[in-house]
mmCIF file with all atom_site columns, C-alpha atoms in Angstrom:
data_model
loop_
_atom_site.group_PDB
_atom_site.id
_atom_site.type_symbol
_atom_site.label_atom_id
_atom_site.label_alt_id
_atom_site.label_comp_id
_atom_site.label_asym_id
_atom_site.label_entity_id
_atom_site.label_seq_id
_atom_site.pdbx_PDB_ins_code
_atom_site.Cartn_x
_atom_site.Cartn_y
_atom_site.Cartn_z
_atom_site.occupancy
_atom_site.B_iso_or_equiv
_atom_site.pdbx_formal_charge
_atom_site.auth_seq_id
_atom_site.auth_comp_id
_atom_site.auth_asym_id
_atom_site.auth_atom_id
_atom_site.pdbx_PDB_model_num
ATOM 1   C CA . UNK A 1 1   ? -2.080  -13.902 -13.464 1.00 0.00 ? 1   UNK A CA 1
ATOM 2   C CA . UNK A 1 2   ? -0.342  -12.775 -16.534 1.00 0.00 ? 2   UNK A CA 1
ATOM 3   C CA . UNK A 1 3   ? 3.578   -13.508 -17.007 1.00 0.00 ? 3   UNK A CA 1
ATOM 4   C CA . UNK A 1 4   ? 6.023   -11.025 -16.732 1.00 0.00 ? 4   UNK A CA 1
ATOM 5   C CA . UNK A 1 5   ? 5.971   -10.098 -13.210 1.00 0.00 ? 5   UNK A CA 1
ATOM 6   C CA . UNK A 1 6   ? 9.084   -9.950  -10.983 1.00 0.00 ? 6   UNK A CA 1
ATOM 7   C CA . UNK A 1 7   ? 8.289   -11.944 -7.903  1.00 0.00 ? 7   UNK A CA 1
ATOM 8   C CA . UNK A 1 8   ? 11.413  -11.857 -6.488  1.00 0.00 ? 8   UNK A CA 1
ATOM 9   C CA . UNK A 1 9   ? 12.621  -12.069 -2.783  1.00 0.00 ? 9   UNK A CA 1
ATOM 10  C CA . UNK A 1 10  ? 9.596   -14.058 -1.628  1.00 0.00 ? 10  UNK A CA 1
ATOM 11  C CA . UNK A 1 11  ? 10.804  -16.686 1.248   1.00 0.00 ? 11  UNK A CA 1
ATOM 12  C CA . UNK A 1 12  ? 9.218   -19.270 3.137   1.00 0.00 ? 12  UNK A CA 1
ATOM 13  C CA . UNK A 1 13  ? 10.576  -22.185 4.429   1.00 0.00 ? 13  UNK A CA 1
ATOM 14  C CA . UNK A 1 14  ? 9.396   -25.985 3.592   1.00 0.00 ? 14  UNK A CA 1
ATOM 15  C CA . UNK A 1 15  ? 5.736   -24.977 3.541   1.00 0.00 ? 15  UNK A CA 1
ATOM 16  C CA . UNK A 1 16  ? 5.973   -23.750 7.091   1.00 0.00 ? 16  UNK A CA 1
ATOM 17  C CA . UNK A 1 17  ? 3.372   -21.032 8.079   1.00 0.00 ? 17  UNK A CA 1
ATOM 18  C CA . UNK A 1 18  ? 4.635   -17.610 7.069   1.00 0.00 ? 18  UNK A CA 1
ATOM 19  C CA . UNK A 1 19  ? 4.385   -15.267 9.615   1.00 0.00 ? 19  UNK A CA 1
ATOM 20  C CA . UNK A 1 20  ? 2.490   -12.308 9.626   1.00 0.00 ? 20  UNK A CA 1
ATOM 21  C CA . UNK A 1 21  ? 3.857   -8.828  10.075  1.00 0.00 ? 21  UNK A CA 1
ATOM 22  C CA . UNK A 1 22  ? 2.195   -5.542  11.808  1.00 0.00 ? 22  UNK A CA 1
ATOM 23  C CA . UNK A 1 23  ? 2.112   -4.167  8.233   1.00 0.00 ? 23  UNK A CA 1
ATOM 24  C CA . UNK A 1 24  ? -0.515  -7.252  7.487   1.00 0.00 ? 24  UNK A CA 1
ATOM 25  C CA . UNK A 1 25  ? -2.232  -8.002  11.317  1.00 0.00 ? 25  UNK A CA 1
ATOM 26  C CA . UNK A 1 26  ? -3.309  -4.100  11.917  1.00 0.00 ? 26  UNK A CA 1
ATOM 27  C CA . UNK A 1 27  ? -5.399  -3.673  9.190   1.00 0.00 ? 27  UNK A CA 1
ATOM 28  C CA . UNK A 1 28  ? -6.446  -7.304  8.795   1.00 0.00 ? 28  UNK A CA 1
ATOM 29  C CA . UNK A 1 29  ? -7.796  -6.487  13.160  1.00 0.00 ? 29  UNK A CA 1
ATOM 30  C CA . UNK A 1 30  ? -10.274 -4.082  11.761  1.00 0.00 ? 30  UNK A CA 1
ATOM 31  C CA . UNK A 1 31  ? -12.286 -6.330  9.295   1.00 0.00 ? 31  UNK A CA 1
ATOM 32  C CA . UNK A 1 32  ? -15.189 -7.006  10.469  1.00 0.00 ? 32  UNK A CA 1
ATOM 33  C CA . UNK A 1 33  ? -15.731 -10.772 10.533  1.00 0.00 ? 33  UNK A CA 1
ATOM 34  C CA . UNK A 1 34  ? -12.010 -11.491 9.015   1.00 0.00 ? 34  UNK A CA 1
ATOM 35  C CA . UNK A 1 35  ? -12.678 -14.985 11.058  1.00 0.00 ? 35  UNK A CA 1
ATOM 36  C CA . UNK A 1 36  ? -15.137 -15.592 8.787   1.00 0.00 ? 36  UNK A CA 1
ATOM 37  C CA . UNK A 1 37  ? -14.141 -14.779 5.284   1.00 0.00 ? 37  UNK A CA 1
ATOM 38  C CA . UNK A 1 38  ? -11.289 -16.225 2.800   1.00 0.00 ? 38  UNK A CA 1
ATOM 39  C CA . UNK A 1 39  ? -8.294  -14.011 3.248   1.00 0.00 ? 39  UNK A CA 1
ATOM 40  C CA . UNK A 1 40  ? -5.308  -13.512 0.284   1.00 0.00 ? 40  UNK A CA 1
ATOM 41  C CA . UNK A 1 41  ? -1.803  -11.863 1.199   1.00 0.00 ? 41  UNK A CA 1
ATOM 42  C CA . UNK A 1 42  ? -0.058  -10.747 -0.905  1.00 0.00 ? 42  UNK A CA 1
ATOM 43  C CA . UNK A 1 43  ? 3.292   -8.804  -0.474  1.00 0.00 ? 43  UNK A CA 1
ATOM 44  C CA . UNK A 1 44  ? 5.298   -6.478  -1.619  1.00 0.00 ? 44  UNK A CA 1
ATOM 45  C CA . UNK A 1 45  ? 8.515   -7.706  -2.569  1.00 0.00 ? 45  UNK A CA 1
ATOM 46  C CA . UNK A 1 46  ? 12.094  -7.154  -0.343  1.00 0.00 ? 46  UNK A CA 1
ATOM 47  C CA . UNK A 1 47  ? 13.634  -5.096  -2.858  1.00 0.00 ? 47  UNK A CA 1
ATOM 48  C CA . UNK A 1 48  ? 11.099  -2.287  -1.789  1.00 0.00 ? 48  UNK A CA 1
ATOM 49  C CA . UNK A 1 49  ? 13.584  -1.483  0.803   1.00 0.00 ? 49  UNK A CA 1
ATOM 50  C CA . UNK A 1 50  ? 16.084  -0.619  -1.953  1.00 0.00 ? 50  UNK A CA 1
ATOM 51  C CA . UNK A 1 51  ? 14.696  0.441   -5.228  1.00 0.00 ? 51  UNK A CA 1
ATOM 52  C CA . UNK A 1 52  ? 10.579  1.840   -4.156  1.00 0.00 ? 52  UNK A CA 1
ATOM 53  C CA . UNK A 1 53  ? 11.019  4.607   -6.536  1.00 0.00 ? 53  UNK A CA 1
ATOM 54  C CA . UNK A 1 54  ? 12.608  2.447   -9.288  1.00 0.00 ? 54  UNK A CA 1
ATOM 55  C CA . UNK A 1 55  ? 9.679   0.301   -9.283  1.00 0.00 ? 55  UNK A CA 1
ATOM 56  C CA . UNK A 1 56  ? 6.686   2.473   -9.738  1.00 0.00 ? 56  UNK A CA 1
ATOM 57  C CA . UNK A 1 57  ? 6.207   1.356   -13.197 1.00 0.00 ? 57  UNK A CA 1
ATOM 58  C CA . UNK A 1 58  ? 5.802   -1.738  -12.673 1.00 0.00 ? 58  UNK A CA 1
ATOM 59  C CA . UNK A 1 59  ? 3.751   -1.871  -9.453  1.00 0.00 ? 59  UNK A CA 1
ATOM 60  C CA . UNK A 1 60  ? 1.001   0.263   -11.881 1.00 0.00 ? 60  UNK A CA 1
ATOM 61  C CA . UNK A 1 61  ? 0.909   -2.470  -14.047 1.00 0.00 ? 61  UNK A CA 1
ATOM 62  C CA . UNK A 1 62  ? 0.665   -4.824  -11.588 1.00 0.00 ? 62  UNK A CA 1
ATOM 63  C CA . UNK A 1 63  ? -2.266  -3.183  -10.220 1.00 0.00 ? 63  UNK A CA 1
ATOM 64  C CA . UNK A 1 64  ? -3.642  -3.701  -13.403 1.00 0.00 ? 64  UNK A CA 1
ATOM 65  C CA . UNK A 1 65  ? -3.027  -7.036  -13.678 1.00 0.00 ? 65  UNK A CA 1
ATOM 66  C CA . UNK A 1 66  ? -4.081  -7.283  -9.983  1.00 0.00 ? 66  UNK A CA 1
ATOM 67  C CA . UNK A 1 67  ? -7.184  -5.066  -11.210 1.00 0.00 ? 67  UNK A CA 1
ATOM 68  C CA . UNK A 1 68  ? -8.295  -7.199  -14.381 1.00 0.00 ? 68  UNK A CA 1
ATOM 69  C CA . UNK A 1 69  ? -7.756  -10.493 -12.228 1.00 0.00 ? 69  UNK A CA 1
ATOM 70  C CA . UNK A 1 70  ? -10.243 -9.666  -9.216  1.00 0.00 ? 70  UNK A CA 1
ATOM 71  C CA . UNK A 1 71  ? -13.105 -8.265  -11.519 1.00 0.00 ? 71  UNK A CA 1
ATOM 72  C CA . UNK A 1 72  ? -12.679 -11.196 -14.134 1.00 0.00 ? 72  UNK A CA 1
ATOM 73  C CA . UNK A 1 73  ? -13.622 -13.365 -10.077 1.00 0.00 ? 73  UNK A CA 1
ATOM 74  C CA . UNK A 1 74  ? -17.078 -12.126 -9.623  1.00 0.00 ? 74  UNK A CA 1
ATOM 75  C CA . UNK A 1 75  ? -16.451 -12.506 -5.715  1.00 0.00 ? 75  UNK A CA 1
ATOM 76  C CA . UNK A 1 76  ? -16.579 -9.374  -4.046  1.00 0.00 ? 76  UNK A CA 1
ATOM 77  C CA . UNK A 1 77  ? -13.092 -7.992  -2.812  1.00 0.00 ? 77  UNK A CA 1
ATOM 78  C CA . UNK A 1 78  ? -11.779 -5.891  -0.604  1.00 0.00 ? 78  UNK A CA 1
ATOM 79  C CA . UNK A 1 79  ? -7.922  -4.967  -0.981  1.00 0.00 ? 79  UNK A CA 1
ATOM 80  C CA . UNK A 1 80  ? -6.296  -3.564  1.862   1.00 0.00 ? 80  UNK A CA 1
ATOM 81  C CA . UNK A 1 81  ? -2.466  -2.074  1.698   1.00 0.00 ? 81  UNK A CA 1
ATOM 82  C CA . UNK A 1 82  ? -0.474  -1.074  4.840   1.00 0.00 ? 82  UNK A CA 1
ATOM 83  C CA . UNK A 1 83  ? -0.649  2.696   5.900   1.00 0.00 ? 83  UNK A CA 1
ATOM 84  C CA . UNK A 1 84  ? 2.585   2.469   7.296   1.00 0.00 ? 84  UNK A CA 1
ATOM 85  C CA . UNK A 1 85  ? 4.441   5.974   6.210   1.00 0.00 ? 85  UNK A CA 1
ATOM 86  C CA . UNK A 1 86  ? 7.759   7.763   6.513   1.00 0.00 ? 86  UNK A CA 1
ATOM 87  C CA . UNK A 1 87  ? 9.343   5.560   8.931   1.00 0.00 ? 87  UNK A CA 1
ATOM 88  C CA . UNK A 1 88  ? 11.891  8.886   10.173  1.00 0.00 ? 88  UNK A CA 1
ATOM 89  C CA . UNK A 1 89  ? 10.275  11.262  12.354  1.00 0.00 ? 89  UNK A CA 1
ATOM 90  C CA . UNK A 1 90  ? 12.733  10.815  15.326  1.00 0.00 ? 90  UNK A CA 1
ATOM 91  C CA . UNK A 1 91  ? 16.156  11.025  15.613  1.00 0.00 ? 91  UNK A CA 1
ATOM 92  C CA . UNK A 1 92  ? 15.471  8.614   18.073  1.00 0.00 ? 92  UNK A CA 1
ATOM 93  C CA . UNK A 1 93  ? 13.597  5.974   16.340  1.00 0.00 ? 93  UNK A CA 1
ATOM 94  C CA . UNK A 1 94  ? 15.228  2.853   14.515  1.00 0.00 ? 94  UNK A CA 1
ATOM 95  C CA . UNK A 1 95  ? 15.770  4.596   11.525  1.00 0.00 ? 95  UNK A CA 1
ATOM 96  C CA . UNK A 1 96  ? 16.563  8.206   12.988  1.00 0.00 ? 96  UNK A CA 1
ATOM 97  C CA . UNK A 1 97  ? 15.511  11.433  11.702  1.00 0.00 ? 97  UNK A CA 1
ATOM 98  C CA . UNK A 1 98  ? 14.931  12.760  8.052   1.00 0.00 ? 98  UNK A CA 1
ATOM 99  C CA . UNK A 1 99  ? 13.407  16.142  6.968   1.00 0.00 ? 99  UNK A CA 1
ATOM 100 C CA . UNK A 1 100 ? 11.899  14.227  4.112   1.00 0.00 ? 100 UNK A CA 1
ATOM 101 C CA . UNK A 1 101 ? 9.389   12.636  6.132   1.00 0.00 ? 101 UNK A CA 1
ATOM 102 C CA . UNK A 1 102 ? 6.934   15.138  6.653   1.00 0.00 ? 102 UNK A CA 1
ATOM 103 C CA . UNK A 1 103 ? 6.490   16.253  2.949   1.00 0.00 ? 103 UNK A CA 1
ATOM 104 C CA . UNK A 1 104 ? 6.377   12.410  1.836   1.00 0.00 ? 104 UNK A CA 1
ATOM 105 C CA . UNK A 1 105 ? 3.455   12.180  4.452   1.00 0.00 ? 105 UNK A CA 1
ATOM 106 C CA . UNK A 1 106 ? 1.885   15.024  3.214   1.00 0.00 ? 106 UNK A CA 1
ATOM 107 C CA . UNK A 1 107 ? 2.185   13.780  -0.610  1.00 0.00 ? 107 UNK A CA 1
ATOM 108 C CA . UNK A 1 108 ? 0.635   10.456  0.013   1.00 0.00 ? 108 UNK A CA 1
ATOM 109 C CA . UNK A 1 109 ? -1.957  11.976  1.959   1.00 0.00 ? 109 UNK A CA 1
ATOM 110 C CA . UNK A 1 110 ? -2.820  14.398  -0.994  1.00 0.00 ? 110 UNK A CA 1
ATOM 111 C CA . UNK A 1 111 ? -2.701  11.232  -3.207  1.00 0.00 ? 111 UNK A CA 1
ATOM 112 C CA . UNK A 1 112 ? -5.385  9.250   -0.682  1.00 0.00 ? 112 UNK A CA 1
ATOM 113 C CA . UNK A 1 113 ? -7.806  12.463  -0.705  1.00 0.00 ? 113 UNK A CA 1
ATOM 114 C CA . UNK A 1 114 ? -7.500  13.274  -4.660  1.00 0.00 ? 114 UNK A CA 1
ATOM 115 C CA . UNK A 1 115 ? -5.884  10.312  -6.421  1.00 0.00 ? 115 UNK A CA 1
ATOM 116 C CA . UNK A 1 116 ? -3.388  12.716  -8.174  1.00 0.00 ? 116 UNK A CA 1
ATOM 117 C CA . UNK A 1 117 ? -0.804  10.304  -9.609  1.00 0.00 ? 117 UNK A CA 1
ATOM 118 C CA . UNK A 1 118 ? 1.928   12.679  -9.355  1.00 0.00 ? 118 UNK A CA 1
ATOM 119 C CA . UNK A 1 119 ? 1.306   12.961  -5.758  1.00 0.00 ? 119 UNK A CA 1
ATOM 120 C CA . UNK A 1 120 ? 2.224   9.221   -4.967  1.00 0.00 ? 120 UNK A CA 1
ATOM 121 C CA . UNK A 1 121 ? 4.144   8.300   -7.957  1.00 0.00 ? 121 UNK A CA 1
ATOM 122 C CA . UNK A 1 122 ? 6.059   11.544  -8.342  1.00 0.00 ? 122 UNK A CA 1
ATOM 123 C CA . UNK A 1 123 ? 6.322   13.945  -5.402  1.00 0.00 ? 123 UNK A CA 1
ATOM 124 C CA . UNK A 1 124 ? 6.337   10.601  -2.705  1.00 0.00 ? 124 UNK A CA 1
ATOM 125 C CA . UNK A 1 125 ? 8.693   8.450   -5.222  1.00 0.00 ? 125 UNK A CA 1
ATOM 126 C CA . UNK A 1 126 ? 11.060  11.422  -4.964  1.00 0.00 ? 126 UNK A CA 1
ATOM 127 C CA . UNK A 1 127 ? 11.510  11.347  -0.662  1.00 0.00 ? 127 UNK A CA 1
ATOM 128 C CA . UNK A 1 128 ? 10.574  7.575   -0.344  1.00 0.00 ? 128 UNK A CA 1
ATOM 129 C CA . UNK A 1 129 ? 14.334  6.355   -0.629  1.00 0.00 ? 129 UNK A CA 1
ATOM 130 C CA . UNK A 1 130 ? 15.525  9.122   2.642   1.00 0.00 ? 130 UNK A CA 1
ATOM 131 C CA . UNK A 1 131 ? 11.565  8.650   4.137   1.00 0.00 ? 131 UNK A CA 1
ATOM 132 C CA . UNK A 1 132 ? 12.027  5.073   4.381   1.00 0.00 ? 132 UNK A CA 1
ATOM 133 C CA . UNK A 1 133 ? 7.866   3.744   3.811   1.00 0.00 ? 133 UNK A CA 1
ATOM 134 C CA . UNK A 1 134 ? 7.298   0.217   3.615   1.00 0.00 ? 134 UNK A CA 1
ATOM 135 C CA . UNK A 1 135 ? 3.569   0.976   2.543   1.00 0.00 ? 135 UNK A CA 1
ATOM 136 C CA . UNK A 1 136 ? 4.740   2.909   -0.689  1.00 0.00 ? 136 UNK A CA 1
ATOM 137 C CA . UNK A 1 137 ? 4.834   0.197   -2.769  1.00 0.00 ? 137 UNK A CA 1
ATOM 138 C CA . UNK A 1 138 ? 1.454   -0.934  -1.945  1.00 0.00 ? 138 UNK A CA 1
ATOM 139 C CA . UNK A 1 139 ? 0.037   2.527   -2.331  1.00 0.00 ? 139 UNK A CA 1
ATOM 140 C CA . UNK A 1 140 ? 1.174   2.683   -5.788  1.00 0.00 ? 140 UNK A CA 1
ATOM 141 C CA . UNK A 1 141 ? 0.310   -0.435  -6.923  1.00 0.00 ? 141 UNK A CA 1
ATOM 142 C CA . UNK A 1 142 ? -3.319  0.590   -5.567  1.00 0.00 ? 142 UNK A CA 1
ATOM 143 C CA . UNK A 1 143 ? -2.735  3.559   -7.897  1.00 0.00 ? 143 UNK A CA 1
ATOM 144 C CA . UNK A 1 144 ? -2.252  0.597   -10.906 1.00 0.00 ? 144 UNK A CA 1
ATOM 145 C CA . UNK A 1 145 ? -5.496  -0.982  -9.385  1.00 0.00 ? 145 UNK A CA 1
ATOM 146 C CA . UNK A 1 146 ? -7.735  2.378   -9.380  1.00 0.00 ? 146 UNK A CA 1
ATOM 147 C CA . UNK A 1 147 ? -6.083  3.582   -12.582 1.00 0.00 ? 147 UNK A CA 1
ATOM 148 C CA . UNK A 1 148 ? -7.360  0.150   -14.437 1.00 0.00 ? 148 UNK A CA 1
ATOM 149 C CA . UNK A 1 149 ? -11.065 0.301   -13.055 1.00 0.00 ? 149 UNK A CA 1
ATOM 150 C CA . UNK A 1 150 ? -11.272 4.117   -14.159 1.00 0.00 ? 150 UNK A CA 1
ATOM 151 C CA . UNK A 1 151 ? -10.276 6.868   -11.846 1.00 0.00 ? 151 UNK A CA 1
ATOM 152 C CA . UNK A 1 152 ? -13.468 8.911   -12.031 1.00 0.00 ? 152 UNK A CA 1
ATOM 153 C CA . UNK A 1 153 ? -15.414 5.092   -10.946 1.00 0.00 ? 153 UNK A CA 1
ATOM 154 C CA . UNK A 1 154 ? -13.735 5.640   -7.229  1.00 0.00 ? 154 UNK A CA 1
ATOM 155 C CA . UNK A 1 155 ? -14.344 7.923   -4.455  1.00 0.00 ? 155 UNK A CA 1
ATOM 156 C CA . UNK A 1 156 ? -11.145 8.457   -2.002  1.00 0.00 ? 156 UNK A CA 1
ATOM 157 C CA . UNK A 1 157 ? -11.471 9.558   1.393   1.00 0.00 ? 157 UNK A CA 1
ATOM 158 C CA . UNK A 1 158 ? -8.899  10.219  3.747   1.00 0.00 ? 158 UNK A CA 1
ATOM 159 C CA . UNK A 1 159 ? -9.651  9.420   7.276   1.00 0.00 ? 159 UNK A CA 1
ATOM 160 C CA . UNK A 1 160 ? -6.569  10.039  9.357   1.00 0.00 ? 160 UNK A CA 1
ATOM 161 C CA . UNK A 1 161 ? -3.039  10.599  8.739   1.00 0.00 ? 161 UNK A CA 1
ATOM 162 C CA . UNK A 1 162 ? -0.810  10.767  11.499  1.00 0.00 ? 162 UNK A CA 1
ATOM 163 C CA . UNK A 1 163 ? 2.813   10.363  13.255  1.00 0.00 ? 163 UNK A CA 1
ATOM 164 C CA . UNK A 1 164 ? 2.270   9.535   17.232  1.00 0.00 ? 164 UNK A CA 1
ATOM 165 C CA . UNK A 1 165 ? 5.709   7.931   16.712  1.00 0.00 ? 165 UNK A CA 1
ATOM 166 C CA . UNK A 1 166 ? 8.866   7.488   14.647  1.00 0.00 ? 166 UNK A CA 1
ATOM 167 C CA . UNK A 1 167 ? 6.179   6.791   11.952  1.00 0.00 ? 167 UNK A CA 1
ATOM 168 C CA . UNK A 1 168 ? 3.524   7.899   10.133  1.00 0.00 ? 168 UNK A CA 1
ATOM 169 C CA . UNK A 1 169 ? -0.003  6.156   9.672   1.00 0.00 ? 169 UNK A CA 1
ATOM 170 C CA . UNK A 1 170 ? -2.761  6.640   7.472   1.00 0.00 ? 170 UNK A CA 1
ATOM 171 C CA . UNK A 1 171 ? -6.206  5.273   6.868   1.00 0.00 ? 171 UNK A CA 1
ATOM 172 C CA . UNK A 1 172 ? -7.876  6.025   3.490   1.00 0.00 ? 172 UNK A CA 1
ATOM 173 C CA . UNK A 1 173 ? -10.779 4.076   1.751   1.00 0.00 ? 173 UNK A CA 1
ATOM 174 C CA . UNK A 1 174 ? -11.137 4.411   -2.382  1.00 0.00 ? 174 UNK A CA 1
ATOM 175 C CA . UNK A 1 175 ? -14.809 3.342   -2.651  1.00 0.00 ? 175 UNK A CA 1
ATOM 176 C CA . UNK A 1 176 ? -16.615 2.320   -6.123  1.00 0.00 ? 176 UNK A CA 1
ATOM 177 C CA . UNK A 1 177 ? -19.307 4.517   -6.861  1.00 0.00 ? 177 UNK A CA 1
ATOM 178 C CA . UNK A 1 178 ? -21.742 2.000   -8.083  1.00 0.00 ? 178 UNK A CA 1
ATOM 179 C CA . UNK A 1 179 ? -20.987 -0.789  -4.816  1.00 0.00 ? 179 UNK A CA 1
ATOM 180 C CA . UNK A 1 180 ? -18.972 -3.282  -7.313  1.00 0.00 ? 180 UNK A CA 1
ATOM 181 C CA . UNK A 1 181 ? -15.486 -4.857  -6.366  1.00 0.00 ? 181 UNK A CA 1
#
């Protein structure tokens, strides 16, 4: 991949297994054959905890890079990012209760159905810091990746959004038009 990217706060331990987190195993569960296919993590650095908003820019151009890398393959790819939303619907959840959670919900959910780039890299980027999302930074990077193979080649579709806890969910597939990537 092309230099210039900040891959900081990536640890692992003497070549020891990394483990995997919920944000990886739930939506690695639901692909079909994933026993039987080569699988690539990637993730989102630790700093997304911190400074999500400050690093929209370059998560789009990562999902370029990401974007130009893939196609340049041949293989066929499927990218999947974590769903995981505002993590502060409940006063009585880990990270307690913010009023910022529903509209940052409701902005990444207009981004899945539309792919309005303000929606995720404005409106969301605004609450993210207060809606505490660990999936943000994935989302927008997915922006980067959409944005590079042509917005109008993709078809969104939300399929659920949804807080049955202290969190919010959502499942969304961006689909190429003509089959490819």
């Amino acid at each position: 991949m092309a230099k210039g990217f900040d891959v900081s706060g990536l640890k692992a331990f003497g070549g020891d297994p990394f483990p995997l987190k919920w944000g990886e195993v739930i939506p690695l569960y639901f692909i079909p054959g994933i026993d039987k296919i080569q699988v690539t993590i990637l993730s989102q650095p630790a700093r997304r905890n911190t400074d999500a908003a400050a690093m929209v820019p370059e998560l789009l151009k990562l999902g370029g890079g990401l974007y130009d890398e893939l196609t340049a393959s041949k293989k066929r790819v499927v990218v999947v990012i974590s769903g995981d939303l505002a993590h502060t619907f409940e006063e009585s959840g880990p990270f307690g209760y913010s009023a910022t959670a529903e509209p940052f919900d409701k902005a990444c959910g207009s981004w899945a159905s539309t792919m309005a780039k303000d929606d995720i890299c404005v409106s969301a980027a605004q609450l993210v810091d207060t809606a505490l999302s660990c999936g943000f930074t994935g989302m927008v990077m997915l922006q980067g990746i959409l944005e590079a193979g042509g917005l109008s080649t993709w078809t969104p579709e939300l399929n659920v959004i949804n807080h049955p806890s202290y969190y919010g969910m959502m499942v969304a597939s961006f689909l190429r038009k003509d089959g490819s990537l």
